[in-house]
Amino acid sequence: MRKYAHILFLIAAQIFLSALICAQTVSLPEPPQVRAKNHVVSLTLRAVSESGRDAFSFNGETVAPVIRVFPGDVLKITYINDLPAKSQETCAVNPCMNMTNLHFHGLTVSPNAPQDDVLGMLAMPGQVLHYSVEIPRDHPPGLFWYHTHPHGESERQVLDGMSGAIVIEGMERYAFQVRRLRERVMVLRGRSIEHDPNAAELRRDVEIPPKGCGGEAEAVEEIFTVNGALRPQIEIAPGERQFWRMVNASPDRYLDLQLDGQTFDVVALDGMPLAYHERKVPIRTTNHLLLAPAGRLEAIVTGPPPGRHSVLRTLCVDTGPDGDPNPGMVLADLAQPGLKAAPAQVHAIDHRPPLYKPIGVEPLKKVAPNFIVTFTEDKNGFYINGRKFEGDASPTTIARVGTYQHWRIVNQTAELHPFHMHQVHFLAYAENGVPLAHPAWLDTVNVPYRGSVDVILDFTDPVIKGMSVFHCHLLNHEDKGMMAKILFK
């Protein structure tokens, strides 16, 4: 009798523990959304310090809004630097000055003030920046993002969470399947646990394995959150299809995304619909996908069958002998919806016909590169073509607007580096000289350590004229010199 009582006690305890865990589970937070009125999106954003961390403040809350625009709209942001005159944090290049600005990552817009100017527009504490970003009428739809970009302090501010999503409406023009699907925008950020007294417990919560995959000796210093929540629940019914839009907003960590037992039906990468350049291939199905820091994935997902527990996770990424630990972990749990019915559609519809841009790139692949970018590093910093970034330096290269160019990015270091260029997308088509199975139009591409990537850059849009930059999107590396200027002329 005592034996059965003991068994019943254990069962009851397990039920209680499970109920307690469920009670503590957080549903996926929905950030506020800002939309256009009369084709103008207008908002005020503040840079503030809260609990020792920098953050964006919007309408009195430190939650960055999702900005939603249509092609042809104007984005007006009043950006106020309310950070303290003296920072208590550590920067890549000390002392921290608490200067800040905004970069509109992936948008094909002007690099000149008052648009996507990261070189001249900088606000010190107490100063205000006024952005007016004109979204071209022929701009492709997709997921983009905004984040701070003050050279020397970018990594710290983005790690603190100073970033948010931008959606350019109209993806249904290129992938009609998403038209009536429930949409979820997910900003995945790295969260530092280096000095967190609960670091061991947090590692267990997201199921980080005790042994890394790349042989790194360092302890895991970051975990991922989704819309600011640690391992939230994403409600999706069995067999239900949803449209997920995910951005890797970490300053220095990779995501190899996998949905247990399910696939991603990819419709866009880095804000570029697959069909935009290749109209016969609007969707590509994959079991997992590597997102470099700043990369975006837009995909249709299907809810798992009844009774099957599924999670969204990132797989372990080997970042190289000199790279940082990038372990596998659980990002979110999929859960059955509650009693309240989900909206059938939460995104606006763009009824205009699609515009396609097929490009004959084969001849460009057969010629020698127009330019070679070489990443190197040593104990003193990080370099592009042997030079550290200097604000008053002349451009490293000049690109003629109206042309396409073949570039090769060479990584001579022992760690991964993601290459990013402002204002333009490029076709990544070969790695280490071998054609990729799935060439893709991106704005950020992973460059293997001691290896190379070949890309075709699209410099044809006249709106990009001006001085811009390209850099490693491990922002600690960019802060320490791995950035260079390019003049679009």
XYZ file of C-alpha atoms in Angstrom:
489
model
C 0.000 0.000 0.000
C 2.848 2.355 0.899
C 4.495 1.492 -2.419
C 1.399 2.570 -4.394
C 1.004 5.686 -2.247
C 4.612 6.591 -3.022
C 4.004 6.103 -6.762
C 0.848 8.254 -6.615
C 2.800 10.917 -4.763
C 5.502 10.944 -7.454
C 2.869 11.185 -10.202
C 1.121 14.041 -8.429
C 4.432 15.808 -7.904
C 5.278 15.455 -11.596
C 1.859 16.830 -12.587
C 2.333 19.746 -10.196
C 5.815 20.448 -11.566
C 4.563 20.332 -15.153
C 1.722 22.692 -14.295
C 4.182 25.036 -12.599
C 6.448 25.066 -15.661
C 3.453 25.722 -17.938
C 2.318 28.540 -15.648
C 5.751 30.134 -15.951
C 5.865 29.828 -19.745
C 5.588 33.104 -21.624
C 3.617 33.403 -24.852
C 5.459 35.003 -27.739
C 5.250 38.768 -27.116
C 3.833 40.925 -29.897
C 5.770 44.194 -30.233
C 3.865 47.408 -31.007
C 3.409 48.223 -34.685
C 3.597 51.592 -36.429
C 1.901 52.127 -39.791
C 1.715 54.899 -42.363
C -0.883 57.658 -42.463
C -1.163 59.349 -45.846
C 1.953 57.446 -46.946
C 4.076 58.760 -44.063
C 5.222 56.694 -41.090
C 6.094 59.075 -38.278
C 7.450 58.164 -34.840
C 9.700 59.359 -32.048
C 12.377 57.001 -30.751
C 14.586 57.637 -27.743
C 17.899 56.127 -26.749
C 17.743 55.592 -22.985
C 19.630 53.778 -20.259
C 17.578 51.403 -18.124
C 18.956 49.089 -15.417
C 22.490 49.567 -16.696
C 21.608 48.706 -20.313
C 20.920 50.917 -23.319
C 17.543 50.592 -25.006
C 15.086 52.153 -27.425
C 12.122 53.844 -25.773
C 8.876 54.164 -27.722
C 5.648 55.593 -26.255
C 7.127 55.261 -22.771
C 7.999 51.571 -23.095
C 11.393 50.052 -23.829
C 10.051 47.830 -26.602
C 11.165 48.660 -30.138
C 8.197 48.858 -32.524
C 7.772 46.978 -35.780
C 7.717 49.642 -38.496
C 5.414 48.767 -41.414
C 5.631 50.661 -44.704
C 4.532 50.288 -48.306
C 6.797 50.983 -51.274
C 6.529 54.727 -51.933
C 6.034 55.657 -48.262
C 8.314 57.998 -46.310
C 9.685 56.956 -42.924
C 10.192 59.919 -40.570
C 11.915 59.240 -37.242
C 12.816 61.783 -34.600
C 15.668 60.069 -32.761
C 16.526 61.571 -29.371
C 19.708 60.621 -27.529
C 18.700 60.556 -23.866
C 21.677 58.432 -22.842
C 23.729 59.762 -19.903
C 26.757 61.916 -20.658
C 28.998 59.271 -19.071
C 28.539 55.592 -19.846
C 28.995 52.879 -17.233
C 29.448 50.201 -19.899
C 32.462 48.856 -21.762
C 32.892 49.429 -25.496
C 35.067 47.760 -28.090
C 37.079 50.975 -28.166
C 36.981 52.737 -24.813
C 35.935 55.108 -23.431
C 32.267 54.785 -24.417
C 30.930 58.165 -25.510
C 27.245 57.153 -25.670
C 26.978 58.489 -29.223
C 24.283 56.847 -31.324
C 22.497 56.839 -34.680
C 20.348 54.548 -36.857
C 21.021 52.237 -39.799
C 18.163 50.913 -41.953
C 19.635 47.517 -42.701
C 18.934 46.075 -46.140
C 16.896 48.974 -47.513
C 17.799 50.214 -50.978
C 17.701 53.887 -50.007
C 20.051 56.847 -50.137
C 23.200 56.759 -47.959
C 23.042 60.554 -47.671
C 21.521 62.560 -44.830
C 18.760 62.590 -43.698
C 18.372 58.982 -44.872
C 20.657 55.986 -44.223
C 23.748 58.020 -43.340
C 25.845 56.194 -40.728
C 28.973 58.269 -41.362
C 27.812 61.852 -40.802
C 24.643 61.525 -38.719
C 25.707 60.957 -35.105
C 24.028 62.202 -31.940
C 25.881 62.762 -28.684
C 23.888 62.685 -25.404
C 21.282 65.442 -25.506
C 21.262 65.744 -29.298
C 18.483 64.872 -31.764
C 18.575 63.348 -35.264
C 15.762 63.776 -37.800
C 15.531 60.942 -40.331
C 13.408 61.094 -43.479
C 13.826 57.850 -45.420
C 12.144 57.627 -48.824
C 11.162 54.063 -49.729
C 11.285 53.736 -53.535
C 7.989 52.801 -55.205
C 9.657 49.794 -56.838
C 11.304 48.569 -53.613
C 10.887 44.795 -53.108
C 8.755 43.760 -50.116
C 10.285 41.889 -47.214
C 11.679 41.928 -43.699
C 14.352 44.493 -42.874
C 15.539 45.966 -39.597
C 16.918 49.073 -37.954
C 19.708 49.217 -35.416
C 22.303 51.617 -34.071
C 25.566 52.012 -35.994
C 27.988 54.377 -34.170
C 31.467 53.151 -35.055
C 33.185 51.909 -31.903
C 29.955 51.438 -29.910
C 27.718 49.434 -32.251
C 28.282 46.017 -30.670
C 27.442 47.176 -27.154
C 24.249 48.964 -28.150
C 22.926 46.180 -30.397
C 23.742 43.567 -27.738
C 21.723 45.639 -25.280
C 18.767 45.354 -27.682
C 18.766 48.611 -29.647
C 17.120 47.192 -32.757
C 13.728 46.578 -34.302
C 12.032 45.120 -37.383
C 10.917 46.902 -40.555
C 8.327 45.260 -42.820
C 7.834 46.473 -46.369
C 4.380 45.184 -47.278
C 3.539 43.169 -50.365
C 5.130 39.735 -49.994
C 1.898 38.176 -51.320
C 2.732 39.770 -54.699
C 5.595 37.241 -55.018
C 4.303 34.362 -52.887
C 0.489 34.304 -53.013
C 0.498 31.507 -50.419
C 1.107 33.994 -47.566
C -1.876 36.192 -48.426
C -4.284 34.927 -45.751
C -1.831 33.379 -43.299
C -1.293 34.574 -39.768
C 1.968 36.504 -39.682
C 4.533 36.485 -36.883
C 7.467 38.901 -36.741
C 10.266 37.567 -34.541
C 13.339 39.549 -33.522
C 15.927 37.098 -32.210
C 18.532 38.808 -30.043
C 21.591 37.696 -28.170
C 21.430 38.234 -24.413
C 24.664 38.371 -22.459
C 24.871 36.021 -19.451
C 28.587 36.549 -18.893
C 28.060 38.175 -15.476
C 24.602 36.731 -14.714
C 24.543 34.832 -11.377
C 21.848 32.561 -12.873
C 23.891 31.739 -15.992
C 23.991 27.985 -15.334
C 20.223 27.840 -14.830
C 19.613 29.897 -17.991
C 21.805 27.535 -20.010
C 19.707 24.618 -18.752
C 16.462 26.442 -19.543
C 17.378 26.656 -23.237
C 19.002 23.187 -23.222
C 22.547 24.169 -24.158
C 24.591 20.935 -24.244
C 27.641 20.778 -21.961
C 30.052 20.245 -24.855
C 30.434 22.656 -27.780
C 30.702 21.680 -31.425
C 33.693 23.783 -32.412
C 36.243 22.945 -29.745
C 35.999 26.407 -28.151
C 37.471 26.640 -24.685
C 35.450 29.714 -23.631
C 32.224 29.473 -21.678
C 28.956 30.299 -23.438
C 28.360 34.010 -22.890
C 25.123 34.592 -24.813
C 21.700 33.041 -25.149
C 18.946 33.996 -27.573
C 15.614 35.623 -26.799
C 12.617 35.953 -29.139
C 10.927 39.370 -29.047
C 12.663 39.852 -25.706
C 11.337 36.627 -24.128
C 13.390 33.597 -23.166
C 12.003 30.408 -24.720
C 8.429 31.637 -25.293
C 5.530 29.571 -26.595
C 4.381 30.092 -30.191
C 0.750 29.110 -30.647
C 0.027 27.160 -33.813
C -2.695 24.553 -34.406
C -1.931 21.110 -35.876
C -1.687 21.503 -39.629
C -2.117 25.289 -39.445
C 0.133 27.289 -41.751
C 1.659 30.541 -40.546
C 3.967 33.114 -42.112
C 7.063 33.596 -39.934
C 9.436 36.515 -40.443
C 12.636 36.162 -38.382
C 15.654 38.440 -38.056
C 18.940 37.493 -36.408
C 19.436 40.750 -34.486
C 22.420 39.456 -32.537
C 25.571 41.555 -32.966
C 27.847 38.515 -33.129
C 26.085 35.137 -33.021
C 24.868 32.799 -35.763
C 21.541 30.986 -36.001
C 21.170 27.637 -37.758
C 17.386 27.512 -37.546
C 15.501 24.232 -37.342
C 11.876 23.398 -36.559
C 11.790 19.887 -35.112
C 9.946 17.486 -37.401
C 8.862 20.280 -39.772
C 10.288 22.219 -42.698
C 10.596 25.856 -43.697
C 8.959 26.837 -46.981
C 11.231 29.795 -47.659
C 9.750 32.728 -49.596
C 12.409 35.401 -48.919
C 15.956 35.803 -47.592
C 17.391 39.075 -46.302
C 14.234 40.876 -47.378
C 14.472 39.688 -50.990
C 11.621 37.498 -52.329
C 13.037 34.414 -54.043
C 10.753 35.086 -57.011
C 11.970 38.671 -57.514
C 14.944 37.539 -59.595
C 13.625 34.081 -60.505
C 9.844 34.192 -60.870
C 9.497 30.437 -61.457
C 10.966 29.639 -58.014
C 8.797 31.476 -55.442
C 9.396 28.919 -52.636
C 12.251 26.676 -51.549
C 11.801 24.022 -48.863
C 14.549 23.264 -46.363
C 15.006 21.448 -43.043
C 17.273 24.108 -41.565
C 18.869 27.380 -42.594
C 21.972 29.239 -41.426
C 21.376 32.907 -40.647
C 24.461 35.061 -40.177
C 24.162 37.980 -37.768
C 21.750 40.449 -39.468
C 20.302 37.745 -41.760
C 16.546 37.315 -42.191
C 14.344 34.335 -42.996
C 10.735 34.611 -44.180
C 9.016 31.254 -44.455
C 5.728 29.404 -44.218
C 5.643 26.863 -41.394
C 3.078 24.171 -40.600
C 1.920 23.201 -37.130
C 2.994 19.731 -35.949
C 0.501 16.838 -35.727
C -1.571 16.472 -32.532
C 0.426 15.124 -29.607
C 3.855 15.905 -31.061
C 6.003 18.371 -29.152
C 8.063 20.553 -31.456
C 10.509 23.361 -30.801
C 12.183 26.089 -32.805
C 15.901 25.747 -32.165
C 19.269 26.803 -33.433
C 21.822 24.115 -34.152
C 25.432 24.423 -33.072
C 27.614 26.461 -35.443
C 31.354 25.859 -35.638
C 32.714 29.418 -35.882
C 36.334 28.332 -36.309
C 39.364 27.839 -34.033
C 39.409 31.543 -33.101
C 35.634 31.986 -33.065
C 33.256 32.436 -30.151
C 31.080 29.582 -28.843
C 27.871 29.309 -30.852
C 26.048 26.358 -29.247
C 22.741 24.793 -30.121
C 19.783 25.833 -27.961
C 15.995 25.938 -27.888
C 14.548 29.266 -28.990
C 10.805 28.645 -28.548
C 8.232 25.889 -27.987
C 5.294 25.309 -30.314
C 2.006 25.078 -28.451
C -1.671 24.422 -29.146
C -3.710 27.647 -29.376
C -5.975 28.714 -26.561
C -9.713 29.142 -26.812
C -9.433 32.590 -28.385
C -9.364 32.284 -32.177
C -6.317 33.755 -33.915
C -6.850 36.428 -36.565
C -6.965 35.044 -40.084
C -4.864 37.919 -41.393
C -2.830 40.560 -39.571
C -0.831 42.141 -42.389
C -1.920 44.634 -45.017
C -2.303 43.538 -48.636
C -0.567 45.225 -51.550
C -2.786 44.752 -54.605
C -0.292 45.985 -57.177
C 1.098 43.449 -59.662
C 4.600 42.139 -58.991
C 7.722 43.573 -60.588
C 10.445 41.104 -61.554
C 14.143 41.671 -62.157
C 15.751 38.733 -63.970
C 19.499 39.231 -64.386
C 21.872 37.416 -66.715
C 24.744 36.829 -64.278
C 26.556 33.969 -66.039
C 28.950 36.219 -68.022
C 29.918 38.036 -64.809
C 30.853 34.773 -63.117
C 33.358 33.955 -65.854
C 35.477 37.096 -65.532
C 38.063 37.926 -62.881
C 36.723 39.755 -59.825
C 36.353 43.515 -60.206
C 37.395 43.839 -56.566
C 38.701 41.580 -53.790
C 37.861 42.164 -50.123
C 40.315 40.538 -47.711
C 39.503 40.085 -44.006
C 42.495 39.820 -41.635
C 43.011 40.226 -37.915
C 45.739 40.304 -35.293
C 46.082 41.169 -31.617
C 45.739 44.870 -32.453
C 42.459 44.712 -34.344
C 40.595 43.772 -37.507
C 41.305 44.876 -41.061
C 39.913 45.077 -44.592
C 42.625 44.972 -47.236
C 45.222 45.725 -44.568
C 43.513 48.881 -43.295
C 41.462 49.729 -40.231
C 38.452 51.970 -40.737
C 39.035 55.701 -40.343
C 36.199 58.184 -40.536
C 38.150 60.724 -42.575
C 39.761 58.206 -44.965
C 39.072 58.183 -48.686
C 36.867 55.381 -50.085
C 38.511 51.983 -50.445
C 36.787 51.530 -53.801
C 34.407 53.313 -56.189
C 31.430 51.626 -57.872
C 29.756 53.054 -60.925
C 25.975 53.285 -60.432
C 24.186 51.398 -63.193
C 26.557 48.419 -63.210
C 26.933 44.941 -61.786
C 30.259 43.815 -60.324
C 31.855 40.508 -59.442
C 33.555 40.639 -56.033
C 35.424 38.001 -54.081
C 35.448 38.173 -50.268
C 38.483 36.366 -48.831
C 38.678 35.424 -45.157
C 42.291 34.846 -44.118
C 41.414 34.430 -40.425
C 40.603 31.366 -38.326
C 37.012 32.389 -37.597
C 33.823 33.067 -39.519
C 33.046 36.600 -40.709
C 29.700 37.771 -42.158
C 30.149 40.298 -45.001
C 27.524 43.054 -45.274
C 27.173 45.992 -47.653
C 24.832 48.907 -47.076
C 22.285 49.959 -49.750
C 22.566 46.893 -52.039
C 21.889 43.174 -52.356
C 24.174 40.682 -54.045
C 23.986 37.173 -55.451
C 26.174 34.796 -53.400
C 26.897 31.998 -55.849
C 30.181 30.262 -54.932
C 32.062 29.261 -51.784
C 35.759 28.409 -51.898
C 35.452 28.450 -55.681
C 32.697 25.807 -55.727
C 29.223 26.782 -57.043
C 26.589 26.812 -54.317
C 23.678 24.403 -54.603
C 21.296 27.258 -53.801
C 22.656 30.658 -54.890
C 20.831 33.417 -53.033
C 20.343 37.181 -53.174
C 21.419 38.515 -49.774
C 22.731 41.612 -48.056
C 24.777 39.646 -45.489
C 26.729 36.489 -46.340
C 28.813 34.136 -44.216
C 32.445 33.862 -45.309
C 34.087 30.577 -44.190
C 37.305 30.812 -42.212
C 40.390 30.467 -44.394
C 38.008 30.521 -47.351
C 36.169 32.783 -49.791
C 32.791 33.705 -51.241
C 32.061 35.052 -54.739
C 29.188 37.494 -55.211
C 27.559 39.571 -57.966
C 26.669 43.026 -56.600
C 23.736 45.021 -57.967
C 24.743 48.689 -58.228
C 22.013 49.581 -60.747
C 19.601 51.613 -58.583
C 20.297 55.372 -58.900
C 18.980 56.108 -55.385
C 22.153 54.640 -53.820
C 24.485 57.429 -55.041
C 26.747 58.673 -52.271
C 29.285 57.448 -49.715
C 28.428 54.129 -48.089
C 30.209 51.308 -46.243
C 30.767 47.558 -46.190
C 31.961 45.643 -43.164
C 32.030 42.484 -41.095
C 28.694 42.153 -39.283
C 30.290 40.755 -36.172
C 29.889 44.238 -34.763
C 32.748 43.884 -32.306
C 34.991 43.380 -35.336
C 33.431 46.319 -37.179
C 33.959 48.502 -34.096
C 37.622 47.499 -34.011
C 38.309 48.371 -37.618
C 36.774 45.828 -40.030
C 34.804 48.356 -42.082
C 35.576 50.287 -45.276
C 34.008 53.050 -47.363
C 32.611 52.669 -50.870
C 31.583 55.566 -53.076
C 28.590 54.936 -55.337
C 29.201 57.347 -58.211
